mmCIF file of C-alpha atoms in Angstrom:
data_model
loop_
_atom_site.group_PDB
_atom_site.id
_atom_site.type_symbol
_atom_site.label_atom_id
_atom_site.label_comp_id
_atom_site.label_asym_id
_atom_site.label_seq_id
_atom_site.Cartn_x
_atom_site.Cartn_y
_atom_site.Cartn_z
ATOM 1 C CA MET C 142 67.617 42.020 62.438
ATOM 2 C CA SER C 143 68.169 41.311 66.218
ATOM 3 C CA ILE C 144 64.893 42.613 68.236
ATOM 4 C CA LEU C 145 66.695 43.495 71.258
ATOM 5 C CA ALA C 146 70.447 44.969 71.378
ATOM 6 C CA VAL C 147 72.109 45.786 74.411
ATOM 7 C CA ARG C 148 75.300 47.636 74.126
ATOM 8 C CA GLU C 149 77.564 48.099 76.844
ATOM 9 C CA LEU C 150 75.365 48.506 79.524
ATOM 10 C CA SER C 151 76.604 49.489 83.105
ATOM 11 C CA LYS C 152 74.456 50.162 86.267
ATOM 12 C CA GLY C 153 76.145 50.549 90.110
ATOM 13 C CA PHE C 154 74.677 51.246 93.206
ATOM 14 C CA GLY C 155 76.791 52.717 95.848
ATOM 15 C CA GLY C 156 80.163 51.019 95.320
ATOM 16 C CA VAL C 157 78.486 47.673 93.925
ATOM 17 C CA ARG C 158 78.960 47.339 90.153
ATOM 18 C CA ALA C 159 75.196 45.701 89.505
ATOM 19 C CA VAL C 160 75.955 45.346 85.975
ATOM 20 C CA ALA C 161 79.041 46.339 84.099
ATOM 21 C CA GLY C 162 79.831 46.600 79.925
ATOM 22 C CA VAL C 163 77.150 43.805 79.170
ATOM 23 C CA SER C 164 76.055 43.557 75.541
ATOM 24 C CA PHE C 165 74.207 40.697 73.654
ATOM 25 C CA ALA C 166 71.393 40.702 71.263
ATOM 26 C CA LEU C 167 68.265 38.876 70.560
ATOM 27 C CA ALA C 168 66.656 37.378 67.209
ATOM 28 C CA ALA C 169 62.677 37.704 66.450
ATOM 29 C CA GLY C 170 61.334 34.522 67.918
ATOM 30 C CA GLU C 171 64.289 33.696 69.831
ATOM 31 C CA LEU C 172 64.191 32.040 73.574
ATOM 32 C CA LEU C 173 67.482 33.264 75.238
ATOM 33 C CA ALA C 174 68.165 32.449 78.788
ATOM 34 C CA MET C 175 70.187 34.435 81.289
ATOM 35 C CA ILE C 176 71.563 32.725 84.440
ATOM 36 C CA GLY C 177 73.869 33.389 86.682
ATOM 37 C CA PRO C 178 74.447 33.018 90.483
ATOM 38 C CA ASN C 179 72.156 35.334 93.179
ATOM 39 C CA GLY C 180 73.592 38.553 92.785
ATOM 40 C CA ALA C 181 75.236 38.048 88.814
ATOM 41 C CA GLY C 182 73.266 40.986 88.059
ATOM 42 C CA LYS C 183 70.186 39.365 86.098
ATOM 43 C CA THR C 184 67.427 41.476 87.381
ATOM 44 C CA THR C 185 69.290 44.924 87.595
ATOM 45 C CA CYS C 186 69.431 43.945 83.594
ATOM 46 C CA PHE C 187 65.980 42.941 83.402
ATOM 47 C CA ASN C 188 64.773 46.518 85.217
ATOM 48 C CA LEU C 189 66.994 48.610 82.672
ATOM 49 C CA ILE C 190 65.576 46.873 79.969
ATOM 50 C CA ASN C 191 61.922 46.637 80.798
ATOM 51 C CA GLY C 192 62.567 51.003 82.453
ATOM 52 C CA GLN C 193 62.237 50.691 85.943
ATOM 53 C CA LEU C 194 66.131 51.489 86.283
ATOM 54 C CA ARG C 195 68.053 54.235 84.028
ATOM 55 C CA PRO C 196 71.500 52.746 83.304
ATOM 56 C CA ASP C 197 74.682 54.740 84.225
ATOM 57 C CA ALA C 198 75.959 54.074 80.459
ATOM 58 C CA GLY C 199 75.438 51.797 77.701
ATOM 59 C CA GLU C 200 73.084 51.829 74.981
ATOM 60 C CA ILE C 201 69.531 49.647 74.731
ATOM 61 C CA PHE C 202 67.867 48.958 71.041
ATOM 62 C CA PHE C 203 64.432 47.731 70.363
ATOM 63 C CA GLU C 204 63.985 47.012 66.570
ATOM 64 C CA GLU C 205 66.772 49.551 66.177
ATOM 65 C CA ARG C 206 65.049 52.194 68.477
ATOM 66 C CA GLU C 207 67.013 53.285 71.230
ATOM 67 C CA ILE C 208 64.770 53.158 74.088
ATOM 68 C CA GLN C 209 66.859 53.627 77.560
ATOM 69 C CA GLY C 210 65.067 57.004 78.049
ATOM 70 C CA LEU C 211 61.701 55.891 77.807
ATOM 71 C CA ALA C 212 59.504 54.715 80.399
ATOM 72 C CA PRO C 213 58.263 51.554 81.345
ATOM 73 C CA ARG C 214 54.448 52.518 79.870
ATOM 74 C CA GLN C 215 55.953 53.674 76.526
ATOM 75 C CA ARG C 216 58.356 50.674 76.368
ATOM 76 C CA CYS C 217 55.039 48.572 76.828
ATOM 77 C CA ARG C 218 53.645 50.439 73.807
ATOM 78 C CA LEU C 219 56.154 49.529 71.859
ATOM 79 C CA GLY C 220 55.971 46.191 72.248
ATOM 80 C CA ILE C 221 57.753 45.146 75.510
ATOM 81 C CA GLY C 222 56.093 42.800 77.947
ATOM 82 C CA ARG C 223 56.702 41.389 81.046
ATOM 83 C CA THR C 224 55.902 38.930 83.933
ATOM 84 C CA PHE C 225 57.493 38.420 87.040
ATOM 85 C CA GLN C 226 59.062 35.789 89.368
ATOM 86 C CA VAL C 227 55.844 35.963 91.733
ATOM 87 C CA ALA C 228 52.847 35.973 89.922
ATOM 88 C CA ALA C 229 50.863 39.561 89.707
ATOM 89 C CA THR C 230 47.236 39.160 89.265
ATOM 90 C CA PHE C 231 44.582 40.309 90.693
ATOM 91 C CA GLY C 232 43.361 37.904 93.384
ATOM 92 C CA SER C 233 39.371 39.202 94.229
ATOM 93 C CA MET C 234 39.203 38.953 89.992
ATOM 94 C CA THR C 235 38.510 36.018 87.969
ATOM 95 C CA ALA C 236 41.134 35.102 85.152
ATOM 96 C CA ARG C 237 39.047 36.327 82.354
ATOM 97 C CA GLU C 238 38.661 39.582 84.353
ATOM 98 C CA ASN C 239 41.914 39.589 84.557
ATOM 99 C CA VAL C 240 43.139 39.516 80.975
ATOM 100 C CA GLN C 241 39.941 41.754 80.563
ATOM 101 C CA VAL C 242 41.795 44.758 82.217
ATOM 102 C CA ALA C 243 44.998 43.889 80.439
ATOM 103 C CA LEU C 244 43.449 44.275 77.240
ATOM 104 C CA LEU C 245 41.494 47.172 78.069
ATOM 105 C CA SER C 246 44.274 49.083 79.319
ATOM 106 C CA HIS C 247 46.070 48.344 76.145
ATOM 107 C CA ALA C 248 43.374 49.513 74.039
ATOM 108 C CA ARG C 249 43.222 52.613 75.349
ATOM 109 C CA ARG C 250 46.981 53.109 75.378
ATOM 110 C CA LEU C 251 46.347 52.587 71.328
ATOM 111 C CA GLY C 252 42.914 54.784 71.389
ATOM 112 C CA SER C 253 40.770 51.896 70.834
ATOM 113 C CA VAL C 254 37.370 51.723 71.254
ATOM 114 C CA PHE C 255 36.002 48.669 70.845
ATOM 115 C CA SER C 256 33.776 47.109 73.119
ATOM 116 C CA SER C 257 33.734 45.435 76.356
ATOM 117 C CA PHE C 258 32.251 42.784 75.179
ATOM 118 C CA SER C 259 34.757 42.003 72.542
ATOM 119 C CA ARG C 260 37.547 42.151 75.272
ATOM 120 C CA SER C 261 35.989 39.435 76.820
ATOM 121 C CA GLU C 262 35.834 37.367 73.316
ATOM 122 C CA GLU C 263 39.494 38.191 72.964
ATOM 123 C CA ALA C 264 40.325 37.269 76.853
ATOM 124 C CA MET C 265 38.590 34.010 76.441
ATOM 125 C CA GLN C 266 40.968 32.972 73.229
ATOM 126 C CA LEU C 267 44.121 34.318 75.346
ATOM 127 C CA LEU C 268 43.175 32.032 77.989
ATOM 128 C CA GLU C 269 42.390 29.190 75.581
ATOM 129 C CA LYS C 270 45.911 29.582 74.198
ATOM 130 C CA THR C 271 47.272 29.407 77.587
ATOM 131 C CA GLY C 272 45.284 26.680 78.809
ATOM 132 C CA MET C 273 43.067 28.693 81.197
ATOM 133 C CA LYS C 274 39.874 28.748 79.156
ATOM 134 C CA SER C 275 38.130 26.124 81.424
ATOM 135 C CA LEU C 276 39.081 27.966 84.649
ATOM 136 C CA ALA C 277 38.452 31.224 83.284
ATOM 137 C CA ASP C 278 35.841 32.469 85.801
ATOM 138 C CA ARG C 279 37.405 31.533 88.962
ATOM 139 C CA GLN C 280 38.913 33.966 90.852
ATOM 140 C CA CYS C 281 42.807 33.928 90.478
ATOM 141 C CA ALA C 282 43.031 33.705 94.876
ATOM 142 C CA GLU C 283 41.392 30.238 94.296
ATOM 143 C CA LEU C 284 43.830 29.303 91.642
ATOM 144 C CA ALA C 285 46.536 26.649 92.008
ATOM 145 C CA TYR C 286 49.954 28.142 91.550
ATOM 146 C CA GLY C 287 50.700 26.916 88.400
ATOM 147 C CA ASP C 288 47.506 27.956 87.111
ATOM 148 C CA LEU C 289 48.234 31.793 87.920
ATOM 149 C CA LYS C 290 51.598 31.475 85.960
ATOM 150 C CA ARG C 291 49.597 30.829 83.072
ATOM 151 C CA VAL C 292 47.035 33.636 83.866
ATOM 152 C CA GLU C 293 49.853 35.934 84.120
ATOM 153 C CA LEU C 294 51.025 35.057 80.591
ATOM 154 C CA ALA C 295 47.956 35.614 79.346
ATOM 155 C CA VAL C 296 48.092 38.946 80.797
ATOM 156 C CA ALA C 297 51.261 39.448 79.293
ATOM 157 C CA LEU C 298 50.477 38.255 75.797
ATOM 158 C CA ALA C 299 47.093 40.820 75.917
ATOM 159 C CA ALA C 300 49.499 43.781 75.024
ATOM 160 C CA ARG C 301 50.584 42.205 71.950
ATOM 161 C CA PRO C 302 54.121 42.201 72.849
ATOM 162 C CA ARG C 303 57.150 41.293 70.329
ATOM 163 C CA LEU C 304 59.485 40.927 73.058
ATOM 164 C CA LEU C 305 58.559 38.999 76.301
ATOM 165 C CA LEU C 306 60.678 39.225 79.339
ATOM 166 C CA MET C 307 59.832 36.520 81.623
ATOM 167 C CA ASP C 308 61.801 36.602 85.189
ATOM 168 C CA GLU C 309 62.314 32.902 86.459
ATOM 169 C CA PRO C 310 58.944 31.869 85.077
ATOM 170 C CA THR C 311 58.453 28.638 86.812
ATOM 171 C CA ALA C 312 59.992 29.459 90.322
ATOM 172 C CA GLY C 313 57.431 27.802 92.772
ATOM 173 C CA MET C 314 56.150 25.225 90.345
ATOM 174 C CA ALA C 315 56.406 21.823 90.582
ATOM 175 C CA PRO C 316 58.556 20.245 87.875
ATOM 176 C CA ALA C 317 55.754 18.863 85.465
ATOM 177 C CA GLU C 318 54.211 22.236 85.747
ATOM 178 C CA ARG C 319 57.505 24.107 84.803
ATOM 179 C CA HIS C 320 57.627 21.778 81.527
ATOM 180 C CA GLY C 321 54.212 22.362 80.915
ATOM 181 C CA LEU C 322 54.670 26.048 80.789
ATOM 182 C CA MET C 323 57.962 26.037 78.794
ATOM 183 C CA ASP C 324 56.105 24.140 76.256
ATOM 184 C CA LEU C 325 53.764 26.795 75.973
ATOM 185 C CA VAL C 326 55.835 29.455 75.906
ATOM 186 C CA ARG C 327 57.968 28.305 73.112
ATOM 187 C CA GLY C 328 55.091 26.905 71.285
ATOM 188 C CA ILE C 329 53.435 30.562 71.445
ATOM 189 C CA SER C 330 57.164 32.304 70.698
ATOM 190 C CA LYS C 331 57.531 30.111 67.419
ATOM 191 C CA GLU C 332 54.031 30.184 66.490
ATOM 192 C CA GLN C 333 53.721 34.271 66.807
ATOM 193 C CA ASN C 334 57.502 35.083 66.018
ATOM 194 C CA LEU C 335 57.732 36.349 69.802
ATOM 195 C CA SER C 336 61.264 37.061 71.081
ATOM 196 C CA VAL C 337 61.727 35.680 74.943
ATOM 197 C CA LEU C 338 64.231 36.824 77.596
ATOM 198 C CA PHE C 339 64.234 34.587 80.641
ATOM 199 C CA THR C 340 66.079 34.142 83.450
ATOM 200 C CA GLU C 341 66.218 30.471 85.325
ATOM 201 C CA HIS C 342 67.384 28.414 87.697
ATOM 202 C CA ASP C 343 66.296 25.418 87.037
ATOM 203 C CA MET C 344 69.175 24.036 84.524
ATOM 204 C CA ASP C 345 66.775 21.439 83.068
ATOM 205 C CA VAL C 346 64.427 24.547 81.870
ATOM 206 C CA VAL C 347 67.672 26.276 80.844
ATOM 207 C CA PHE C 348 69.293 23.634 78.702
ATOM 208 C CA GLY C 349 65.855 22.291 77.567
ATOM 209 C CA TYR C 350 64.110 24.863 75.935
ATOM 210 C CA ALA C 351 66.576 27.969 75.502
ATOM 211 C CA ASP C 352 68.117 28.601 71.697
ATOM 212 C CA ARG C 353 70.857 30.381 73.410
ATOM 213 C CA VAL C 354 72.351 30.921 76.977
ATOM 214 C CA ILE C 355 73.998 33.954 78.245
ATOM 215 C CA VAL C 356 75.701 33.729 81.646
ATOM 216 C CA LEU C 357 75.978 36.936 84.277
ATOM 217 C CA ALA C 358 78.449 36.378 86.876
ATOM 218 C CA GLU C 359 79.231 39.995 89.223
ATOM 219 C CA GLY C 360 77.520 42.008 86.875
ATOM 220 C CA GLU C 361 80.052 40.617 83.707
ATOM 221 C CA LEU C 362 78.600 38.708 80.925
ATOM 222 C CA ILE C 363 81.313 35.867 80.947
ATOM 223 C CA ALA C 364 79.685 33.568 78.025
ATOM 224 C CA GLN C 365 76.970 33.058 75.666
ATOM 225 C CA GLY C 366 75.950 30.792 73.197
ATOM 226 C CA ALA C 367 74.245 27.264 72.165
ATOM 227 C CA PRO C 368 73.333 25.491 75.548
ATOM 228 C CA ALA C 369 75.684 23.012 74.707
ATOM 229 C CA GLU C 370 78.617 25.264 74.317
ATOM 230 C CA VAL C 371 77.996 27.121 77.658
ATOM 231 C CA ARG C 372 77.293 23.813 79.549
ATOM 232 C CA ALA C 373 80.945 22.922 78.090
ATOM 233 C CA ASP C 374 82.376 26.114 79.097
ATOM 234 C CA ALA C 375 85.314 25.920 81.894
ATOM 235 C CA ARG C 376 84.483 29.265 83.614
ATOM 236 C CA VAL C 377 80.527 28.628 83.787
ATOM 237 C CA ARG C 378 81.332 25.336 85.373
ATOM 238 C CA ARG C 379 83.457 27.039 87.777
ATOM 239 C CA VAL C 380 81.517 30.162 89.112
ATOM 240 C CA TYR C 381 77.726 29.106 88.054
ATOM 241 C CA LEU C 382 77.037 25.025 87.439
ATOM 242 C CA GLY C 383 79.482 23.170 89.154
ATOM 243 C CA GLU C 384 81.052 20.243 87.863
ATOM 244 C CA ALA C 385 78.407 18.170 89.190
ATOM 245 C CA ALA C 386 75.703 19.891 87.322
ATOM 246 C CA ALA C 387 77.869 20.074 84.007
ATOM 247 C CA HIS C 388 78.275 16.385 84.077
ATOM 248 C CA ALA C 389 74.564 15.705 84.708
#
């Protein structure tokens, strides 16, 4: 069963087709990369799946439930999480406090009455999972950017998502940090059977970590398949990767 199914999704702004008839599916525990040049429609597609935008046409199913009419908070409650290109944390709060806030927010949505102490313990477990336990009591404003990305991942995991949308997760990170973060994401995905849909401009990350790749260009899906198949696709080489990148 597909955890996410997108069917003939379309969205326009004025006379511009940002997303035009896009269809794809994502299996449980799969890492699916969405790539394409700037303006291809990747962020719009993410915003449609997350609920920040309403589609002009098409359907979105999460665990076989139609969700395109639901608000972002309702989709989050169902099990859809998101991280952003620019890490979103509260700089004046510690890493532990950021995760605690996310846990308490999730608990309120579910009507839970667990204590704030139990949330602190759970926050530490999530920070340990993302490699941030030793920096749990540092303010986020003092953390290196790569560490902030790990805190943001812990915050996203606090809502116990079954689908995680990651918008350019390695943007702004050094090469070693990129691979460290993606090793972590892949490990968590396989351990928790967590599905991950991510956009990315770093082709080493895309072809090194994705189980499958889908390619957008001018709002349309032009290719999808295993990384090797997409890398070899002539249209992908022409409109996005370029011949030099394809042979690298």
